[in-house]
PDB file of C-alpha atoms in Angstrom:
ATOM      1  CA  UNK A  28       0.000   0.000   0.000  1.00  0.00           C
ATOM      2  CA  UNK A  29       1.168   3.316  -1.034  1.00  0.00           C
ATOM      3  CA  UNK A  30       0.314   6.175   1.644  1.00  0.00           C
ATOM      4  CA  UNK A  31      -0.001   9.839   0.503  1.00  0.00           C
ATOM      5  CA  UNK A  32       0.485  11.746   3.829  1.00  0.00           C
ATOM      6  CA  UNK A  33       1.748  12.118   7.110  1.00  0.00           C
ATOM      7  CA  UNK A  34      -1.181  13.375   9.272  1.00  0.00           C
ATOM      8  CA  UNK A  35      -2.927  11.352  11.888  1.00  0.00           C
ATOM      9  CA  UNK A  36      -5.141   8.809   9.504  1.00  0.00           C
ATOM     10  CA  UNK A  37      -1.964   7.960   7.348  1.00  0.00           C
ATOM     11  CA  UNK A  38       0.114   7.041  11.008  1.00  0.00           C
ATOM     12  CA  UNK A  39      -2.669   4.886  12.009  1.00  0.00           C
ATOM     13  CA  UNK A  40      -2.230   3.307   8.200  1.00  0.00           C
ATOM     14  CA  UNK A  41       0.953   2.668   8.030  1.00  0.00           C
ATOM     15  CA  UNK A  42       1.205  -0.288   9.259  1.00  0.00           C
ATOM     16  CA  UNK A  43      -0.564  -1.712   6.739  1.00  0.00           C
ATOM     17  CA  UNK A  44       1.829  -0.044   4.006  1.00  0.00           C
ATOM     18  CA  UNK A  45       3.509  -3.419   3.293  1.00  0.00           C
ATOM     19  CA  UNK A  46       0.406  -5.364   2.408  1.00  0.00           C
ATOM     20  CA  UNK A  47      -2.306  -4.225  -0.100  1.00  0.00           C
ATOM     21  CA  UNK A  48       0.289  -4.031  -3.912  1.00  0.00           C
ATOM     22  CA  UNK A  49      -1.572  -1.378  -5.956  1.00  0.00           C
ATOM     23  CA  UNK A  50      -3.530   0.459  -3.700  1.00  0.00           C
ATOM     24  CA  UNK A  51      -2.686   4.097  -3.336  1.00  0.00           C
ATOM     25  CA  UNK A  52      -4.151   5.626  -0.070  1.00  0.00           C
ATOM     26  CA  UNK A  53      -4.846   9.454  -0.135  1.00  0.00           C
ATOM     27  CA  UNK A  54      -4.787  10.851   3.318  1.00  0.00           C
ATOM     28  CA  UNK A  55      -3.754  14.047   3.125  1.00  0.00           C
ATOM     29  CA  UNK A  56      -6.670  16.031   2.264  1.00  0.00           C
ATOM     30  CA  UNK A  57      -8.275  19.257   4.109  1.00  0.00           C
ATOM     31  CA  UNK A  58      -8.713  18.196   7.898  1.00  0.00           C
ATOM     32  CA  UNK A  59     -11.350  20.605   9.173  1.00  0.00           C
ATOM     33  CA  UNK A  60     -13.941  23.099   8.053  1.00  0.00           C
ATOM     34  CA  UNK A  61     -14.362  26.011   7.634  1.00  0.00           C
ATOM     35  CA  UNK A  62     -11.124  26.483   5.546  1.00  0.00           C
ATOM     36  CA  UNK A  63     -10.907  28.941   2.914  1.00  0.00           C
ATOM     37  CA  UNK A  64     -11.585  28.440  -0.596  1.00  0.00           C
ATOM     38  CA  UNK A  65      -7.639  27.959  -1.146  1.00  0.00           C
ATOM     39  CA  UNK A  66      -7.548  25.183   1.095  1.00  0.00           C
ATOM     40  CA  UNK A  67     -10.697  23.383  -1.052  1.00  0.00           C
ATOM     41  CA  UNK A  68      -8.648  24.185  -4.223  1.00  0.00           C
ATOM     42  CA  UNK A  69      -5.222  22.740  -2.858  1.00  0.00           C
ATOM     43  CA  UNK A  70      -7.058  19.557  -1.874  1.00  0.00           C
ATOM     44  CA  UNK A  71      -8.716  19.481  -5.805  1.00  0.00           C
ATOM     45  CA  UNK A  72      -5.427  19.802  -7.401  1.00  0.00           C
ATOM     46  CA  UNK A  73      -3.931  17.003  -4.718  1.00  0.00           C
ATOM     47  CA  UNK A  74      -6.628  14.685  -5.988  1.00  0.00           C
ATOM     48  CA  UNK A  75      -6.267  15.447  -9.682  1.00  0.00           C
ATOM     49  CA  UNK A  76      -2.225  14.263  -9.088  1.00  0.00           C
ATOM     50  CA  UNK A  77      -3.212  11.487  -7.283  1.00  0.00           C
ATOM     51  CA  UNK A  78      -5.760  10.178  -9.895  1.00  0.00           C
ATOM     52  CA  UNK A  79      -3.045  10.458 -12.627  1.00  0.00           C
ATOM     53  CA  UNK A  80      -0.720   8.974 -10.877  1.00  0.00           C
ATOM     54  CA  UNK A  81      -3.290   5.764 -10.218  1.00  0.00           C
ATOM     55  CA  UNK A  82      -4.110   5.793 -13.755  1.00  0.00           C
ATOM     56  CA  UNK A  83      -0.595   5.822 -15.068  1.00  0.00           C
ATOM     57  CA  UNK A  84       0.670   2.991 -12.446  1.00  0.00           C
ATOM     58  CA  UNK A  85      -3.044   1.190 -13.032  1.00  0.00           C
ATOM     59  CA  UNK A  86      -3.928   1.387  -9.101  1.00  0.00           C
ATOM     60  CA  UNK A  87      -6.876   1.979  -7.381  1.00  0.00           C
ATOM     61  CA  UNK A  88      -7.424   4.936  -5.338  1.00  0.00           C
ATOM     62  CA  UNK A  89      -8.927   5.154  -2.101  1.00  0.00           C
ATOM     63  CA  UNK A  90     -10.274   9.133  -1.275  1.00  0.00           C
ATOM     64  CA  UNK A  91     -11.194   9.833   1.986  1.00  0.00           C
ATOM     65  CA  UNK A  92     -14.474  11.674   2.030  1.00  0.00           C
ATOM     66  CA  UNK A  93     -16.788  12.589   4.910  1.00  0.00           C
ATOM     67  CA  UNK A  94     -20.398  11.851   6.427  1.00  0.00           C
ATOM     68  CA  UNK A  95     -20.842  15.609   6.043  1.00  0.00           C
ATOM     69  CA  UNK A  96     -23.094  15.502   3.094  1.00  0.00           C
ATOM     70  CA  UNK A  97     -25.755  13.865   5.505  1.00  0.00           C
ATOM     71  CA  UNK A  98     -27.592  16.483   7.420  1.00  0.00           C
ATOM     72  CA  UNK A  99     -31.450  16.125   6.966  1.00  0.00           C
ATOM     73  CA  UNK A 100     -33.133  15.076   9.883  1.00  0.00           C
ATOM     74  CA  UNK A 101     -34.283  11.593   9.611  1.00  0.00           C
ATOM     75  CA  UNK A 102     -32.371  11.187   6.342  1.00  0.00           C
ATOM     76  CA  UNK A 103     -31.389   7.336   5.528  1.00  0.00           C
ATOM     77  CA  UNK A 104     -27.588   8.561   5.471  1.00  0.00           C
ATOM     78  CA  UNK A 105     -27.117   6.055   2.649  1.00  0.00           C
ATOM     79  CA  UNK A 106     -24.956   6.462  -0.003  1.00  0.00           C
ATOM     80  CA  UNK A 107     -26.977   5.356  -2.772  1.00  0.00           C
ATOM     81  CA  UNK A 108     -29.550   8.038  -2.294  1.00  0.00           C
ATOM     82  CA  UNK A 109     -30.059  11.560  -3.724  1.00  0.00           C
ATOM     83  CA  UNK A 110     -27.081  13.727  -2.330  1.00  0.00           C
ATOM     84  CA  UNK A 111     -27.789  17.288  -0.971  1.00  0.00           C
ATOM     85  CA  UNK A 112     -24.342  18.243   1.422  1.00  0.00           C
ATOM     86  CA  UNK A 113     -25.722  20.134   4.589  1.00  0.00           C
ATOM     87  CA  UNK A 114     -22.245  22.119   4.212  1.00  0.00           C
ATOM     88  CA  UNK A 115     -19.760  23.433   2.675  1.00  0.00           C
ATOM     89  CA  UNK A 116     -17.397  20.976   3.343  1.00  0.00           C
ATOM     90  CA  UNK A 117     -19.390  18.088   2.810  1.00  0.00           C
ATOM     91  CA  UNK A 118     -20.465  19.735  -0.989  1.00  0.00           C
ATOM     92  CA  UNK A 119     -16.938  20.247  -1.121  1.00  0.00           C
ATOM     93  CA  UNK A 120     -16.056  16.490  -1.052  1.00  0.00           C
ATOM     94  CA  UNK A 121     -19.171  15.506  -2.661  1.00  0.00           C
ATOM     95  CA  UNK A 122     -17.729  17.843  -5.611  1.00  0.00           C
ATOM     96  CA  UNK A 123     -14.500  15.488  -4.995  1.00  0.00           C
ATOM     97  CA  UNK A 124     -15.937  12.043  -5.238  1.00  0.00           C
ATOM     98  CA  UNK A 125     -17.457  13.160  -8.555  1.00  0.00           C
ATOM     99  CA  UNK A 126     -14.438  13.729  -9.467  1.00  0.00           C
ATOM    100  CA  UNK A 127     -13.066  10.327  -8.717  1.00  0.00           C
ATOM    101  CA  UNK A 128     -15.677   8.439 -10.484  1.00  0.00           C
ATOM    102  CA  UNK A 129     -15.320  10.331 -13.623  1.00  0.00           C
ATOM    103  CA  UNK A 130     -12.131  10.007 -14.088  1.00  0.00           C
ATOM    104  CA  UNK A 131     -11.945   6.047 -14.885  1.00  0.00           C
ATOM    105  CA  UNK A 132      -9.452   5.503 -11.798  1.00  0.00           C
ATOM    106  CA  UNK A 133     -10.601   2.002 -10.094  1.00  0.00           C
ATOM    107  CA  UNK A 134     -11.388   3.655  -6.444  1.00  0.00           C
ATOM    108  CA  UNK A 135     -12.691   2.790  -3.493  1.00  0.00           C
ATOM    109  CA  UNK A 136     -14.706   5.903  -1.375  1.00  0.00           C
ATOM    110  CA  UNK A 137     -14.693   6.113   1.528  1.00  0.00           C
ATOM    111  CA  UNK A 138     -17.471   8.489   3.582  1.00  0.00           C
ATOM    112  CA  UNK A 139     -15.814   8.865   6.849  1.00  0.00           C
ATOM    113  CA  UNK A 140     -18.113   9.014  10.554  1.00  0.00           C
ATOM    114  CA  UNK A 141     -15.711  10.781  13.115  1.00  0.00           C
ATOM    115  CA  UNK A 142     -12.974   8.758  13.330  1.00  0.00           C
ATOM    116  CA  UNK A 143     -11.117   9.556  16.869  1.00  0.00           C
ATOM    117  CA  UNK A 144      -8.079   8.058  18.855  1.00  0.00           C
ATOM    118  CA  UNK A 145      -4.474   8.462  20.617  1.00  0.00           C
ATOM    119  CA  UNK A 146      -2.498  11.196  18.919  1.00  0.00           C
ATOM    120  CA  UNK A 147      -5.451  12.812  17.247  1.00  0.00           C
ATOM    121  CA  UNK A 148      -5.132  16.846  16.649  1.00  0.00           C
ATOM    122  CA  UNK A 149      -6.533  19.261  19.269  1.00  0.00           C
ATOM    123  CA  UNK A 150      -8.983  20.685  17.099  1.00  0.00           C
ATOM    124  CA  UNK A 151     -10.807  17.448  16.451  1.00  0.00           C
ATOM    125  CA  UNK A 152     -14.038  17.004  18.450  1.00  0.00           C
ATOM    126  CA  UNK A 153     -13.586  14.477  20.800  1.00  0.00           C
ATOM    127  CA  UNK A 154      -9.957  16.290  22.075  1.00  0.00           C
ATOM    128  CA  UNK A 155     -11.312  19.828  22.098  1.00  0.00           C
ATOM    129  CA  UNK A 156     -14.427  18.281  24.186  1.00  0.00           C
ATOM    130  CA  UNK A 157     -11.889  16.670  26.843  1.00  0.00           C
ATOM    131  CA  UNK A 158     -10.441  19.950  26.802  1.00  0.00           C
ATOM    132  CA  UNK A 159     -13.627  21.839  27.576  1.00  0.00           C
ATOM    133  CA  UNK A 160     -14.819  19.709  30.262  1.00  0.00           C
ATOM    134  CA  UNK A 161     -11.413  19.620  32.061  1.00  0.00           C
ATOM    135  CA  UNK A 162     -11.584  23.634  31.829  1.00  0.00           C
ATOM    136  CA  UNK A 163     -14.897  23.594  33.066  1.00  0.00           C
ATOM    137  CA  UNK A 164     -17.037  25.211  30.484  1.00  0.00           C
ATOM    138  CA  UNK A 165     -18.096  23.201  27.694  1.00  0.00           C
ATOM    139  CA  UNK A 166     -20.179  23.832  23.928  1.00  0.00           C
ATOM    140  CA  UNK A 167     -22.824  21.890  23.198  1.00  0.00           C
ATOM    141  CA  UNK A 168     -24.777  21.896  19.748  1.00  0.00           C
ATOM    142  CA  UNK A 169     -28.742  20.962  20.664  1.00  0.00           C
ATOM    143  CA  UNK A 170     -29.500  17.823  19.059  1.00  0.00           C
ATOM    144  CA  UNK A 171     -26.456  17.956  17.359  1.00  0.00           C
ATOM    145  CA  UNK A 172     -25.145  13.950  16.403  1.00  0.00           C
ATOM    146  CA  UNK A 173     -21.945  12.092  15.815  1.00  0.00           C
ATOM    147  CA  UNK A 174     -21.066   8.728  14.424  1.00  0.00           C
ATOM    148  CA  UNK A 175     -17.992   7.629  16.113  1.00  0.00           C
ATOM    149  CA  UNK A 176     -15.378   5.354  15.002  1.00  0.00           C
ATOM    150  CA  UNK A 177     -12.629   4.193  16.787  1.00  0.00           C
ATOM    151  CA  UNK A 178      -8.742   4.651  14.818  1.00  0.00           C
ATOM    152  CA  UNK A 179      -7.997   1.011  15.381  1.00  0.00           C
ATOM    153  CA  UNK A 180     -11.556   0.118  14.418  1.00  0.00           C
ATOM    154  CA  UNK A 181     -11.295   2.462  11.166  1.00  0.00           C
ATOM    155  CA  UNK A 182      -7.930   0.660  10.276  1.00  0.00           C
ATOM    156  CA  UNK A 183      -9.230  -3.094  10.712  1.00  0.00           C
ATOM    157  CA  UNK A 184     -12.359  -2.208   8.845  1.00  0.00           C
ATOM    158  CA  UNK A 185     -10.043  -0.680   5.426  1.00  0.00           C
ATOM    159  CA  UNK A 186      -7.927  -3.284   5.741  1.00  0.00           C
ATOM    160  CA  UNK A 187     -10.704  -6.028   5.469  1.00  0.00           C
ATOM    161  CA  UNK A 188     -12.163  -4.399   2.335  1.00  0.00           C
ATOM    162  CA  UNK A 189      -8.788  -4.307   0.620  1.00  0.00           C
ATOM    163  CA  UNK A 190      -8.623  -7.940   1.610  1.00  0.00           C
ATOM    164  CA  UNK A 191     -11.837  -8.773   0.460  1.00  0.00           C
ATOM    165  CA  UNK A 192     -11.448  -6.603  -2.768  1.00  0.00           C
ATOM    166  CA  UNK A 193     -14.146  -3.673  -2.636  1.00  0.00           C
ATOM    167  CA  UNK A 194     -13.494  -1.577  -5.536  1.00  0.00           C
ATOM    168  CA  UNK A 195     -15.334   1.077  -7.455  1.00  0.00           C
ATOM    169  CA  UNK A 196     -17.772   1.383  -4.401  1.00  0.00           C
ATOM    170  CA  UNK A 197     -19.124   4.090  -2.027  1.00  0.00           C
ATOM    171  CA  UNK A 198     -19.023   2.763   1.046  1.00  0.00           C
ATOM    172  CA  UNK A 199     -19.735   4.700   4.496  1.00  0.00           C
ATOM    173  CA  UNK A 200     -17.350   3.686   7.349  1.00  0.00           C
ATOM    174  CA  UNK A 201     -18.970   4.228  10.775  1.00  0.00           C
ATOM    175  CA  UNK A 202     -20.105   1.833  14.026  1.00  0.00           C
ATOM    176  CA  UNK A 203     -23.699   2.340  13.933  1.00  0.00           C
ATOM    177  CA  UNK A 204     -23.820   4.132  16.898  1.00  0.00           C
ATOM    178  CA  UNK A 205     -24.827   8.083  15.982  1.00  0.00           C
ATOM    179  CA  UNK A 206     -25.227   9.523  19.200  1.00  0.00           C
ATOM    180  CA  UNK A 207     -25.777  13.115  20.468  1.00  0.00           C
ATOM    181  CA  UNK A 208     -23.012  14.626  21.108  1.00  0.00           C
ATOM    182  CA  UNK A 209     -24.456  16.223  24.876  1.00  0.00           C
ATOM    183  CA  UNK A 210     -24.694  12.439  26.045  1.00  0.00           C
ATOM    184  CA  UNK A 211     -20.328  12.232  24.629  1.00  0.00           C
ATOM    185  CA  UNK A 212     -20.163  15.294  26.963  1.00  0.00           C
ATOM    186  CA  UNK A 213     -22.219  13.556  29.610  1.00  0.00           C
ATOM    187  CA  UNK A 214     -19.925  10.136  29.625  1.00  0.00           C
ATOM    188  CA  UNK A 215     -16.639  13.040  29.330  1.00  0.00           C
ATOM    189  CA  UNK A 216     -17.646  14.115  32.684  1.00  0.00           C
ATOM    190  CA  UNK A 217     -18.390  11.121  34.289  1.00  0.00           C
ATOM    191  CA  UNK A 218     -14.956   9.273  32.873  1.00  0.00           C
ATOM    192  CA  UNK A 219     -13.147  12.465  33.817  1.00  0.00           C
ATOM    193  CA  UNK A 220     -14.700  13.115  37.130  1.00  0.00           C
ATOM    194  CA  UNK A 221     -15.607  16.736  36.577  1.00  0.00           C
ATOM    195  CA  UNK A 222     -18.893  18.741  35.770  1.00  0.00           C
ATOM    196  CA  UNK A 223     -18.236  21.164  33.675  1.00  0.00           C
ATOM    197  CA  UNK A 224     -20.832  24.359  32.893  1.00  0.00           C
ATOM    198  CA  UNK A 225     -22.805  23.503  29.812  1.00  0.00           C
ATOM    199  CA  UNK A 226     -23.352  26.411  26.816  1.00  0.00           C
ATOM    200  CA  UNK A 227     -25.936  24.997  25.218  1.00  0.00           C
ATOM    201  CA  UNK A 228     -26.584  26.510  21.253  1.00  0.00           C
ATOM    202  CA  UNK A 229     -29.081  26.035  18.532  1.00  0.00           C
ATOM    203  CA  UNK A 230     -26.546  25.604  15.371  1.00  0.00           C
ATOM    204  CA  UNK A 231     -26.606  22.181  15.566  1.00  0.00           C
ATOM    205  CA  UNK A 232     -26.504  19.643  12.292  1.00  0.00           C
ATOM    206  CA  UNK A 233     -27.033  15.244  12.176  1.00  0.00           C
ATOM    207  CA  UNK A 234     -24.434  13.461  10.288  1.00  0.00           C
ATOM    208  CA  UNK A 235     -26.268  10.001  10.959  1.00  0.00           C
ATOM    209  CA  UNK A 236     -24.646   7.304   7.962  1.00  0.00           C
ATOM    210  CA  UNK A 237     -25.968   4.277   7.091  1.00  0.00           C
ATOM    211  CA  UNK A 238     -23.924   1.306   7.795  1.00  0.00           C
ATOM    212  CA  UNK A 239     -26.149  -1.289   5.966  1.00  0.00           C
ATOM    213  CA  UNK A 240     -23.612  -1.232   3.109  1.00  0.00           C
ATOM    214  CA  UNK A 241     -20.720  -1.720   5.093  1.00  0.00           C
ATOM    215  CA  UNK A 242     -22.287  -4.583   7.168  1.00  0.00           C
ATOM    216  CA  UNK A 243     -22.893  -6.361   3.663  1.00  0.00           C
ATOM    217  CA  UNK A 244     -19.045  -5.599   2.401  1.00  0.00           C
ATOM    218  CA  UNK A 245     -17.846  -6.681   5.582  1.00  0.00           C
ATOM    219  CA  UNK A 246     -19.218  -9.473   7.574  1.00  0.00           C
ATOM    220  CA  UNK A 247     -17.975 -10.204  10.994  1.00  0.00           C
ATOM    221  CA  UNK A 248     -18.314  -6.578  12.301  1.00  0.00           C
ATOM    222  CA  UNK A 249     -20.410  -7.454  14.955  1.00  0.00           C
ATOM    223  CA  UNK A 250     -16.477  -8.650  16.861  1.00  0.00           C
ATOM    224  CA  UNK A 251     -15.685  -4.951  17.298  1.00  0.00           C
ATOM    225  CA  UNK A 252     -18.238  -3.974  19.276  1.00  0.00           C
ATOM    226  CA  UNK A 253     -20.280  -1.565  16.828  1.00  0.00           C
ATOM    227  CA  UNK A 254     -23.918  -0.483  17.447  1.00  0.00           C
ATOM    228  CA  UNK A 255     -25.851   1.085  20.386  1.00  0.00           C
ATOM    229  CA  UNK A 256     -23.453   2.052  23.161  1.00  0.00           C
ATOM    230  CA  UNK A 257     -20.152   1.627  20.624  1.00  0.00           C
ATOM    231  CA  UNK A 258     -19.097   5.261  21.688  1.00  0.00           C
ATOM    232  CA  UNK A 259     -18.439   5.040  25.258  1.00  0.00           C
ATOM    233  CA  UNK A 260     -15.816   1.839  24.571  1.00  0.00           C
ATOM    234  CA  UNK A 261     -14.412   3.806  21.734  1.00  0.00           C
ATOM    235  CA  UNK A 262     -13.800   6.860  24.390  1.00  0.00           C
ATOM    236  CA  UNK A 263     -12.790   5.031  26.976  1.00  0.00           C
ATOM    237  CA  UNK A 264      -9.890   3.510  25.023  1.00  0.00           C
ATOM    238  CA  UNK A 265      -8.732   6.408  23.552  1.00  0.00           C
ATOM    239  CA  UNK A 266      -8.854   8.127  27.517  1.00  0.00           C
ATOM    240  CA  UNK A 267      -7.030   5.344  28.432  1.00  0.00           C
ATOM    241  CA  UNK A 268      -4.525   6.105  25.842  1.00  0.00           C
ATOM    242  CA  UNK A 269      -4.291   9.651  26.296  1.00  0.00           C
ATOM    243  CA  UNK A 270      -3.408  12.147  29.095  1.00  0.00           C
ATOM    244  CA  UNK A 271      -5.174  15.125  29.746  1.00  0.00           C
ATOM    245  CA  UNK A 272      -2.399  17.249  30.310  1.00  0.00           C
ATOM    246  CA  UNK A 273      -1.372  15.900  26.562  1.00  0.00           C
ATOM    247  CA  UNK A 274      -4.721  16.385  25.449  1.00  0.00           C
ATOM    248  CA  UNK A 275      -4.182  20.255  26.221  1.00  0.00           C
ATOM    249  CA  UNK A 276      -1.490  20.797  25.107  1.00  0.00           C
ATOM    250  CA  UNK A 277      -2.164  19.564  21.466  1.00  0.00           C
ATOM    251  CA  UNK A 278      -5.345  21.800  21.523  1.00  0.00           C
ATOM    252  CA  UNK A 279      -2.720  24.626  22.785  1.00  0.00           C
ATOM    253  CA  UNK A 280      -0.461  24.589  20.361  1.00  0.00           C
ATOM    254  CA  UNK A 281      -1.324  22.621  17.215  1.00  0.00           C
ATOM    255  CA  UNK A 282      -4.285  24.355  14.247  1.00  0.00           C
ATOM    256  CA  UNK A 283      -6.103  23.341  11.704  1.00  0.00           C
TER     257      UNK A 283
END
C-alpha cells in the first residue's frame, strides 16, 4: 500500500503499508472546516495528481471523504440516495468524489463518521471536548449527532475491504452508533470526574450514515463492538490512551 500523507489517519495506516500491492491511499486532504476556498482548491489539485498517478501505475485509489453531506433530519444517510451536502465541506467532497468516479481511476470511497483516537489533533471534536470539560465550560450543539469510530476500528475495517477486494464502491465507514453529542459530553464528565458548565446553542446539524452497506461488504463486524453504546468503549480507550495534560497541550499549540 502506497500512503499519501503524514497526518494522523496515514500514522494509524501505516502499518498496513507493506500489504495491499496497488492500492494508493490518499490521506492528506483538508482536515477541518471552515477552511478557505484555497484550502478546497489545494485539496482538488492534490486529488487530480493522485488520480493520474493511479491511472498511469493502473492502481486503485482510495479518497477519503466525509459523512458531512448527511444532514437532513431523519435522512437514511445512505450512499446510494439523492445527495444534498448540509455544508460546505461536505459539498466540497461531494464535488471530490465526482471527481473520482469520472475520471476512470478504479477507487474505493470512503465516507468517513468521526474517526477519533491516541495522537489525534486538538482541534478534532472528541480532544477539544476533553479539553472543555477539564476547563470547566463546555459547547454543546442541541440535538447535534456524531457517528464515532474508533482509529484502530477504522484501520481493521479498510484493511478487510482491501482484503476482500471492494473496488469502485461508495461505502460509508462508521459503528452504527450516531449519538448526540451532549450524552459524549455527559460520559466526558463522568470518565473524567468533573462537571463542567454547559453552553448549550441552537446551530446544531445530524451526520447520521448508514452502515447497511458496510455490514454487507464486511461481515464479521459485529467482533468490534459496533452499534448502540459503541461510543463510550471507543472513548474510553482512547482516555485510556491519552493524558489530559497531553490532550491540552495539542489543543494549545497545534491548528487546523
Amino acid at each position: 500500500m502506497e500512503i499519501i500523507g503524514n497526518g494522523f489517519l496515514a500514522r494509524h495506516l501505516a502499518p498496513l503499508s507493506a500489504g495491499h500491492p496497488g492500492v494508493t491511499v490518499l490521506a492528506a486532504g483538508v482536515p477541518t472546516h471552515p477552511l478557505p476556498d484555497a484550502e478546497h482548491r489545494r485539496e482538488a489539485a492534490l486529488v487530480e495528481d493522485a488520480i493520474r498517478h493511479c491511472l498511469r501505475r493502473d492502481r486503485m485509489l482510495v479518497f477519503f471523504s466525509t459523512v458531512s453531506m448527511y444532514g437532513g433530519p431523519g435522512g437514511p444517510g445512505d450512499e446510494d440516495g439523492p445527495q444534498v451536502a448540509s455544508t460546505r465541506y461536505g459539498q466540497h467532497k461531494l464535488d471530490l468524489e465526482r471527481l473520482v468516479r469520472a475520471s476512470g481511476v478504479r477507487h474505493l470511497v470512503l465516507r468517513l463518521g468521526y474517526v477519533l483516537g491516541p495522537d489525534e489533533p486538538g482541534f478534532r471534536l472528541l480532544t477539544a471536548l476533553v479539553t472543555q470539560v477539564l476547563a470547566g465550560r463546555v459547547r454543546v450543539q442541541r440535538g447535534a449527532r456524531r457517528d464515532m469510530i474508533h482509529v484502530a476500528d477504522f484501520t481493521t475495517v479498510v484493511d478487510a475491504m482491501l482484503r476482500t477486494g471492494v473496488c469502485d464502491e461508495t461505502v460509508n465507514v462508521a459503528s452504527g452508533d450516531c449519538v448526540e453529542v451532549a450524552d459524549v459530553v455527559r460520559h466526558l464528565e463522568h470518565r473524567l470526574g468533573v462537571t463542567a458548565h454547559w453552553q448549550v446553542t441552537d446551530d446544531s446539524i445530524e451526520h447520521c450514515p448508514s452502515v447497511r452497506k458496510l455490514r454487507r461488504l464486511v461481515p464479521g463486524l459485529e467482533r468490534l463492538g459496533f452499534g448502540p453504546g459503541y461510543h463510550r468503549s471507543a472513548i474510553d480507550r482512547y482516555l485510556a490512551a491519552t493524558r489530559p495534560a497531553d490532550v491540552i497541550r495539542r489543543e494549545r499549540t497545534e491548528t487546523p
